[in-house]
Amino acid sequence: PSLTAWLINTMGFRPGTRQLPIAQLGCAAGGAAINRAHDFCVAYPEANVLIVSCEFCSLCYQPTDIGVGSLLSNGL
């Protein structure tokens, strides 16, 4: 399952919990998540919102690998 589904189950959230995985937006993902959370809170003022943000790109970064493929994948 996705990270969001795992968190919902592990943290004991209600079955009706909504999730919106936002992936492959780079730095813009944080802004997109905040915008979506804002829209949700406006529509449902009594609701709670949790944003979980994880960055995994740096796990693959190898400073000694100067190949074009590595530079492109790390740069994007």
Coordinates of C-alpha atoms in Angstrom, one line a residue:
P1 CA 0.0 0.0 0.0
S2 CA 1.0 3.6 -0.4
L3 CA 2.6 5.6 2.5
T4 CA -0.7 7.4 3.1
A5 CA -2.7 4.2 3.3
W6 CA -0.2 2.7 5.7
L7 CA -0.3 5.8 7.9
I8 CA -4.0 5.9 8.0
N9 CA -4.1 2.3 9.2
T10 CA -1.2 2.5 11.6
M11 CA -2.4 5.7 13.2
G12 CA -5.9 4.4 13.6
F13 CA -7.6 7.1 11.5
R14 CA -11.3 6.7 10.8
P15 CA -12.3 4.6 7.8
G16 CA -13.7 7.6 6.0
T17 CA -10.3 9.4 6.1
R18 CA -9.5 11.0 2.7
Q19 CA -6.0 10.8 1.2
L20 CA -4.5 12.6 -1.6
P21 CA -1.0 11.3 -2.5
I22 CA 0.9 14.1 -4.3
A23 CA 4.0 12.8 -5.9
Q24 CA 6.5 13.8 -8.5
L25 CA 5.9 17.5 -8.1
G26 CA 9.3 18.2 -6.5
C27 CA 9.3 21.4 -4.4
A28 CA 5.9 22.3 -5.7
A29 CA 4.3 19.4 -3.9
G30 CA 4.4 21.3 -0.6
G31 CA 2.6 24.2 -2.0
A32 CA 0.1 22.0 -3.8
A33 CA -0.6 20.1 -0.5
I34 CA -1.1 23.4 1.4
N35 CA -3.5 24.7 -1.3
R36 CA -5.5 21.5 -1.3
A37 CA -5.7 21.5 2.5
H38 CA -6.9 25.1 2.5
D39 CA -9.6 24.4 0.0
F40 CA -10.7 21.4 2.0
C41 CA -10.8 23.4 5.2
V42 CA -12.9 26.1 3.5
A43 CA -15.4 23.5 2.3
Y44 CA -15.4 21.7 5.6
P45 CA -14.7 24.2 8.4
E46 CA -15.0 21.6 11.2
A47 CA -12.6 19.2 9.5
N48 CA -9.0 18.4 10.5
V49 CA -6.2 18.3 8.0
L50 CA -2.8 16.5 8.2
I51 CA 0.0 17.1 5.7
V52 CA 2.8 14.6 5.7
S53 CA 5.8 15.4 3.5
C54 CA 8.7 13.2 2.7
E55 CA 11.7 13.8 0.6
F56 CA 13.5 10.8 -0.7
C57 CA 15.6 12.1 -3.6
S58 CA 18.7 12.7 -1.5
L59 CA 18.8 9.1 -0.5
C60 CA 19.9 8.3 -4.0
Y61 CA 22.4 11.1 -4.3
Q62 CA 26.0 9.9 -4.9
P63 CA 28.4 12.9 -4.9
T64 CA 31.1 10.8 -6.6
D65 CA 28.9 9.7 -9.5
I66 CA 29.3 12.5 -12.1
G67 CA 27.7 10.5 -15.0
V68 CA 25.1 12.3 -17.1
G69 CA 22.3 10.0 -16.0
S70 CA 23.1 10.5 -12.3
L71 CA 23.3 14.3 -12.7
L72 CA 20.0 14.4 -14.6
S73 CA 18.1 12.2 -12.2
N74 CA 19.4 14.1 -9.1
G75 CA 18.8 17.5 -10.8
L76 CA 15.2 16.8 -11.7

